[in-house]
Coordinates of C-alpha atoms in Angstrom, one line a residue:
M1295 CA 33.2 2.1 4.3
A1296 CA 29.4 2.4 4.9
R1297 CA 27.5 -0.5 6.4
K1298 CA 25.0 -2.2 4.2
L1299 CA 21.4 -1.7 5.1
K1300 CA 20.6 -4.9 6.9
I1301 CA 17.9 -4.8 9.5
S1302 CA 18.0 -7.5 12.2
E1303 CA 15.7 -10.5 12.0
K1304 CA 13.5 -9.0 14.7
T1305 CA 13.0 -5.8 12.8
K1306 CA 12.5 -7.5 9.5
C1307 CA 9.8 -9.9 10.6
G1308 CA 8.1 -8.2 13.6
V1309 CA 5.6 -6.0 11.8
P1310 CA 2.4 -7.7 10.8
P1311 CA 2.2 -7.9 7.0
F1312 CA 0.6 -4.9 5.3
T1313 CA 0.4 -2.9 8.5
F1314 CA 2.2 0.1 7.0
H1315 CA -0.2 0.2 4.0
R1316 CA -3.3 0.0 6.2
E1317 CA -2.1 2.7 8.6
F1318 CA -1.1 4.9 5.7
K1319 CA -4.5 4.5 4.1
K1320 CA -6.3 5.1 7.3
R1321 CA -4.6 8.4 7.9
F1322 CA -4.5 9.6 4.3
R1323 CA -7.8 8.4 2.9
S1324 CA -8.1 11.3 0.4
L1325 CA -5.0 9.8 -1.4
F1326 CA -6.7 6.4 -1.8
G1327 CA -10.3 7.4 -2.8
V1328 CA -10.0 6.0 -6.3
E1329 CA -11.6 3.2 -8.3
T1330 CA -9.3 3.0 -11.3
V1331 CA -5.6 3.7 -12.0
Y1332 CA -4.2 4.1 -15.5
H1333 CA -1.1 2.8 -17.1
Y1334 CA -0.1 4.8 -20.2
T1335 CA 1.6 2.7 -22.8
T1336 CA 2.0 1.6 -26.4
T1337 CA 0.2 -1.0 -28.6
P1338 CA 2.9 -3.8 -28.2
V1339 CA 2.6 -3.5 -24.4
L1340 CA -1.2 -3.7 -24.5
L1341 CA -0.9 -6.9 -26.6
E1342 CA 1.5 -8.4 -24.1
L1343 CA -0.8 -7.6 -21.1
A1344 CA -3.7 -9.3 -23.0
K1345 CA -1.9 -12.6 -23.2
D1346 CA -2.9 -15.6 -21.1
D1347 CA 0.4 -15.7 -19.3
A1348 CA 0.8 -11.9 -19.0
C1349 CA 2.4 -10.5 -15.9
L1350 CA 3.2 -7.0 -14.6
Y1351 CA 6.8 -5.8 -14.5
A1352 CA 8.6 -3.2 -12.4
T1353 CA 11.3 -1.1 -14.1
H1354 CA 14.6 -0.2 -12.5
C1355 CA 14.5 3.4 -11.3
S1356 CA 17.5 4.4 -13.5
A1357 CA 15.4 3.6 -16.5
L1358 CA 12.5 5.9 -15.5
N1359 CA 12.1 9.5 -16.7
D1360 CA 13.2 11.1 -13.4
D1361 CA 16.9 11.5 -12.7
M1362 CA 16.2 12.2 -9.1
E1363 CA 14.3 9.0 -8.3
L1364 CA 14.8 8.0 -4.6
E1365 CA 17.5 10.6 -4.1
V1366 CA 15.2 13.6 -3.7
G1367 CA 13.1 11.9 -1.0
V1368 CA 16.0 10.3 0.9
R1369 CA 17.9 13.6 0.9
Y1370 CA 14.9 15.6 2.1
A1371 CA 14.1 13.1 4.9
L1372 CA 17.7 12.8 6.2
Q1373 CA 19.1 16.2 5.4
E1374 CA 16.1 18.6 5.9
Y1375 CA 13.2 17.0 7.8
L1376 CA 15.0 15.0 10.5
P1377 CA 17.6 17.8 11.4
T1378 CA 14.7 20.3 11.8
H1379 CA 11.8 18.2 13.1
Q1380 CA 13.3 15.1 14.6
K1381 CA 16.6 16.2 16.0
K1382 CA 17.0 13.2 18.3
L1383 CA 16.7 10.7 15.4
Y1384 CA 19.1 12.8 13.3
C1385 CA 21.7 12.8 16.1
R1386 CA 21.2 9.1 16.6
L1387 CA 21.8 8.4 12.9
K1388 CA 24.8 10.8 12.8
H1389 CA 26.4 9.2 15.8
D1390 CA 25.6 5.5 15.0
W1391 CA 25.9 5.5 11.2
P1392 CA 27.9 8.6 10.3
E1393 CA 28.8 7.1 6.9
V1394 CA 25.2 7.8 5.7
I1395 CA 25.6 11.5 6.4
T1396 CA 29.0 11.6 4.8
A1397 CA 27.7 9.8 1.7
L1398 CA 24.8 12.2 1.3
E1399 CA 27.2 15.1 1.4
S1400 CA 29.3 13.6 -1.4
K1401 CA 28.9 14.9 -4.9
E1402 CA 29.0 11.4 -6.4
E1403 CA 26.1 9.9 -8.2
P1404 CA 24.2 8.0 -5.5
F1405 CA 23.5 4.9 -7.7
S1406 CA 27.1 4.6 -8.9
P1407 CA 28.6 1.3 -7.7
K1408 CA 31.6 3.4 -6.6
C1409 CA 29.6 5.7 -4.4
S1410 CA 29.4 4.8 -0.7
A1411 CA 25.7 5.9 -0.7
S1412 CA 24.7 2.9 -2.8
T1413 CA 25.3 0.6 0.2
F1414 CA 22.3 2.1 2.1
L1415 CA 20.0 2.9 -0.8
L1416 CA 17.3 0.2 -1.6
T1417 CA 16.9 0.5 -5.3
P1418 CA 13.2 1.0 -6.3
W1419 CA 11.7 -1.0 -9.1
V1420 CA 8.5 0.7 -10.2
M1421 CA 5.4 0.1 -12.3
S1422 CA 3.7 3.5 -12.7
F1423 CA 0.0 4.2 -12.8
S1424 CA -1.9 7.5 -12.8
L1425 CA -5.1 8.7 -11.4
E1426 CA -5.6 10.7 -14.6
S1427 CA -7.4 9.0 -17.5
D1428 CA -6.7 11.5 -20.2
S1429 CA -3.5 13.4 -19.5
L1430 CA -1.8 15.2 -22.3
N1431 CA 1.6 15.1 -20.6
Q1432 CA 1.4 11.4 -20.3
W1433 CA 0.2 10.8 -23.9
I1434 CA 3.3 12.7 -25.0
A1435 CA 5.7 11.0 -22.5
Y1436 CA 4.5 7.3 -22.5
T1437 CA 2.9 6.6 -25.9
N1438 CA 4.4 6.5 -29.4
R1439 CA 4.6 10.0 -30.8
K1440 CA 3.6 8.7 -34.3
E1441 CA 1.5 5.6 -33.5
G1442 CA -0.2 6.7 -30.3
G1443 CA -1.2 4.2 -27.6
F1444 CA -3.6 3.6 -24.7
A1445 CA -4.3 4.5 -21.1
I1446 CA -5.2 1.1 -19.6
G1447 CA -7.5 1.4 -16.7
F1448 CA -6.9 -1.1 -13.9
D1449 CA -9.2 -1.9 -11.0
F1450 CA -7.6 -0.3 -8.0
H1451 CA -9.2 -2.5 -5.4
K1452 CA -8.3 -5.7 -7.2
L1453 CA -4.7 -4.6 -7.5
E1454 CA -4.5 -3.6 -3.9
K1455 CA -6.0 -6.9 -2.7
A1456 CA -3.6 -8.9 -4.8
V1457 CA -0.6 -7.0 -3.3
E1458 CA -1.9 -7.5 0.2
S1459 CA -2.5 -11.2 -0.3
E1460 CA 1.0 -11.7 -1.7
V1461 CA 2.6 -9.7 1.1
V1462 CA 0.8 -11.7 3.8
V1463 CA 1.6 -15.1 2.3
R1464 CA 5.2 -14.3 1.5
R1465 CA 5.7 -13.2 5.1
S1466 CA 4.3 -16.4 6.4
K1467 CA 6.9 -18.3 4.4
Y1468 CA 9.8 -16.7 6.1
E1469 CA 10.3 -19.3 8.8
F1470 CA 11.3 -21.9 6.2
D1471 CA 12.3 -19.7 3.3
K1472 CA 14.8 -16.9 4.2
R1473 CA 14.6 -15.5 0.7
A1474 CA 10.9 -14.6 1.2
L1475 CA 12.0 -11.1 2.4
D1476 CA 14.4 -10.4 -0.4
Y1477 CA 12.2 -7.4 -1.3
E1478 CA 9.4 -5.2 0.0
L1479 CA 6.3 -4.9 -2.1
H1480 CA 4.0 -1.8 -1.9
F1481 CA 1.1 -0.2 -3.7
L1482 CA 1.3 3.5 -2.8
P1483 CA 0.6 7.0 -4.0
C1484 CA 3.4 9.4 -4.8
L1485 CA 4.0 12.6 -2.9
Y1486 CA 5.4 15.7 -4.6
L1487 CA 8.1 17.9 -3.0
D1488 CA 7.0 21.4 -3.9
K1489 CA 8.3 23.9 -1.4
S1490 CA 6.2 26.7 -3.0
D1491 CA 3.0 24.7 -2.3
K1492 CA 2.2 25.1 1.4
H1493 CA -0.6 22.5 1.4
Q1494 CA 1.6 19.9 -0.3
M1495 CA 4.4 20.4 2.1
Q1496 CA 2.0 20.1 5.1
L1497 CA 0.8 16.8 3.6
I1498 CA 4.4 15.6 3.3
H1499 CA 5.3 16.7 6.8
K1500 CA 2.2 15.0 8.1
F1501 CA 3.3 11.8 6.3
L1502 CA 6.9 12.1 7.6
K1503 CA 5.6 12.6 11.1
F1504 CA 3.5 9.5 10.8
L1505 CA 6.5 7.6 9.5
F1506 CA 9.2 8.8 11.8
V1507 CA 7.2 9.4 15.0
D1508 CA 4.1 7.2 15.2
Y1509 CA 5.0 4.3 13.0
F1510 CA 8.6 4.4 14.2
A1511 CA 7.6 4.4 17.9
Y1512 CA 5.2 1.6 17.2
Q1513 CA 8.0 -0.6 15.8
L1514 CA 10.4 0.2 18.6
K1515 CA 7.9 -0.5 21.3
K1516 CA 6.0 -3.5 19.9
F1517 CA 9.2 -5.4 18.8
K1518 CA 11.5 -4.2 21.6
I1519 CA 14.2 -2.8 19.3
H1520 CA 16.9 -1.4 21.6
D1521 CA 20.1 -2.0 19.7
R1522 CA 21.4 1.4 18.5
K1523 CA 22.5 0.0 15.1
D1524 CA 19.0 -1.4 14.5
V1525 CA 17.5 2.0 15.3
A1526 CA 19.8 3.7 12.9
Y1527 CA 19.0 1.1 10.2
L1528 CA 15.3 1.6 10.8
I1529 CA 15.7 5.4 10.3
V1530 CA 17.4 4.8 6.9
A1531 CA 14.9 2.1 5.9
F1532 CA 12.1 4.6 6.5
A1533 CA 13.9 7.3 4.5
N1534 CA 14.2 4.8 1.6
L1535 CA 10.5 4.1 1.7
F1536 CA 9.8 7.8 1.6
G1537 CA 12.3 8.3 -1.2
A1538 CA 10.6 5.6 -3.3
I1539 CA 7.3 7.6 -3.4
A1540 CA 8.7 11.1 -3.2
K1541 CA 8.9 13.0 -6.5
N1542 CA 10.1 16.3 -7.8
A1543 CA 7.3 18.9 -8.1
S1544 CA 7.6 19.0 -11.9
F1545 CA 6.0 15.6 -12.0
K1546 CA 2.9 16.6 -10.0
S1547 CA 0.5 16.5 -13.0
E1548 CA 1.1 12.7 -13.3
N1549 CA -0.8 12.1 -10.1
E1550 CA 1.1 8.8 -9.8
F1551 CA 0.4 5.6 -7.9
R1552 CA 3.1 3.0 -7.8
L1553 CA 3.5 -0.7 -7.7
L1554 CA 6.8 -0.7 -6.0
M1555 CA 9.5 -3.3 -5.2
L1556 CA 12.4 -2.3 -2.9
V1557 CA 15.0 -5.0 -3.4
K1558 CA 17.0 -5.8 -0.2
N1559 CA 19.1 -8.8 -1.5
K1560 CA 21.2 -8.3 -4.6
E1561 CA 20.9 -12.0 -5.3
Y1562 CA 17.3 -11.4 -6.2
L1563 CA 18.5 -9.4 -9.2
R1564 CA 19.3 -12.6 -10.9
K1565 CA 15.6 -12.6 -11.8
V1566 CA 16.0 -9.5 -13.9
V1567 CA 14.8 -9.6 -17.5
F1568 CA 15.3 -7.0 -20.2
V1569 CA 12.1 -5.9 -21.9
G1570 CA 12.1 -3.1 -24.4
G1571 CA 15.8 -2.5 -23.6
K1572 CA 15.1 -1.8 -20.0
P1573 CA 15.9 -3.9 -16.8
R1574 CA 12.7 -5.2 -15.3
L1575 CA 11.5 -7.5 -12.5
K1576 CA 8.3 -9.5 -12.6
I1577 CA 5.9 -8.3 -9.9
P1578 CA 4.8 -11.4 -8.0
I1579 CA 1.2 -10.6 -7.1
F1580 CA -0.9 -13.3 -8.6
S1581 CA 0.4 -16.5 -6.9
V1582 CA -2.3 -16.2 -4.2
V1583 CA -5.1 -14.2 -5.8
K1584 CA -5.7 -16.3 -8.9
E1585 CA -6.4 -13.4 -11.3
D1586 CA -4.9 -12.8 -14.7
V1587 CA -3.8 -9.4 -15.8
R1588 CA -6.8 -9.1 -18.2
S1589 CA -9.3 -9.5 -15.4
L1590 CA -7.9 -6.4 -13.7
I1591 CA -8.6 -4.1 -16.7
K1592 CA -11.8 -2.0 -16.3
N1593 CA -11.5 0.3 -19.3
I1594 CA -9.2 1.5 -22.0
V1595 CA -8.7 5.1 -23.2
I1596 CA -7.5 5.5 -26.8
S1597 CA -4.9 8.2 -27.4
P1598 CA -5.8 11.4 -29.3
H1599 CA -3.0 10.8 -31.8
G1600 CA -1.9 8.0 -34.1
D1601 CA -4.3 6.0 -36.3
I1602 CA -7.3 6.2 -33.9
R1603 CA -9.5 3.8 -36.0
F1604 CA -6.7 1.2 -36.0
L1605 CA -6.2 1.6 -32.3
R1606 CA -9.9 1.1 -31.7
S1607 CA -10.0 -2.0 -33.8
M1608 CA -7.1 -3.5 -31.9
V1609 CA -9.0 -3.0 -28.6
D1610 CA -12.1 -4.5 -30.2
I1611 CA -10.3 -7.5 -31.5
I1612 CA -8.6 -8.1 -28.1
G1613 CA -12.0 -7.9 -26.5
I1614 CA -13.4 -10.5 -28.9
K1615 CA -10.4 -12.8 -28.7
Y1616 CA -10.4 -12.9 -24.9
N1617 CA -14.1 -12.4 -24.2
L1618 CA -13.4 -9.1 -22.4
D1619 CA -16.2 -6.8 -21.2
I1620 CA -14.5 -3.5 -20.9
D1621 CA -15.4 0.1 -21.6
V1622 CA -13.5 1.9 -24.4
Y1623 CA -13.2 5.7 -24.6
K1624 CA -11.4 8.1 -26.9
S1625 CA -9.3 10.9 -25.5
E1626 CA -10.9 14.3 -25.6
S1627 CA -7.6 16.0 -26.2
P1628 CA -7.0 17.6 -29.6
F1629 CA -3.3 16.6 -29.5
N1630 CA -2.3 15.1 -32.9
G1631 CA 1.3 14.0 -32.2
R1632 CA 3.1 16.8 -34.0

């Protein structure tokens, strides 16, 4: 039976909080050069996000619209990238945690409780944003086909700062609260696995080299990780992180950014709520940065379909009720919902 992914205390707590995000951003600035990210949604969700006690929720990956969530990235990292580009790490994993390789070669569904692979996969919980403010594909996929909806524009830098503050404070609590590290929290761009796109694959390999060479060596050296099991665990943990932001090429047009929770302790799942018939977890990013969700909204784009005048009045009424100063735009797409 495969060992559960459980990094040693040294490995879990050694890295200064938000180091990965800062290094990622430093090396891949072109992926972070944005001011606004958009969440495509329906009228009921906009009304919920406007409330005084509103919060952001991450959705379990099995309820997303990609059947290969996590799996495609984990498989690519462990079955294609490492054996070809980092053979020593692959041999280390194969020798010290062979159950991982065996599970990946299995034909079982990776998220099935009966599948041995589920013991080393850190299930992603995701809130999706897009860099696109007026995307036909996303109007069709994420708004109501008859009633339309909105692309809610959130301030990228405020979101990023809220996540950073939460990560830093939560890490500081670890000495007296062992549950403080029940999950990882990230705000990261997605990468798209498209083997026909040379530039995209170069970007992905550059990221994987950063992850499995530079950042990996940094952790091993700085925190004196010598135990072979810990090294194997770290390899798989990094593969999980890549899997949480790697997407199939067919989703490339979404140009997605993710608020991402990687749950490490199943006890944390007792906090799950069911909203809209889907399992969700509250994203805890406002306990330090005292913002409300409304304050993060910069603008709203109204869908090209549905009752556009009604949708506009809903935005205007919300603005009056909550004294919001936001820009409102109408989609330029001629899509009518049919």
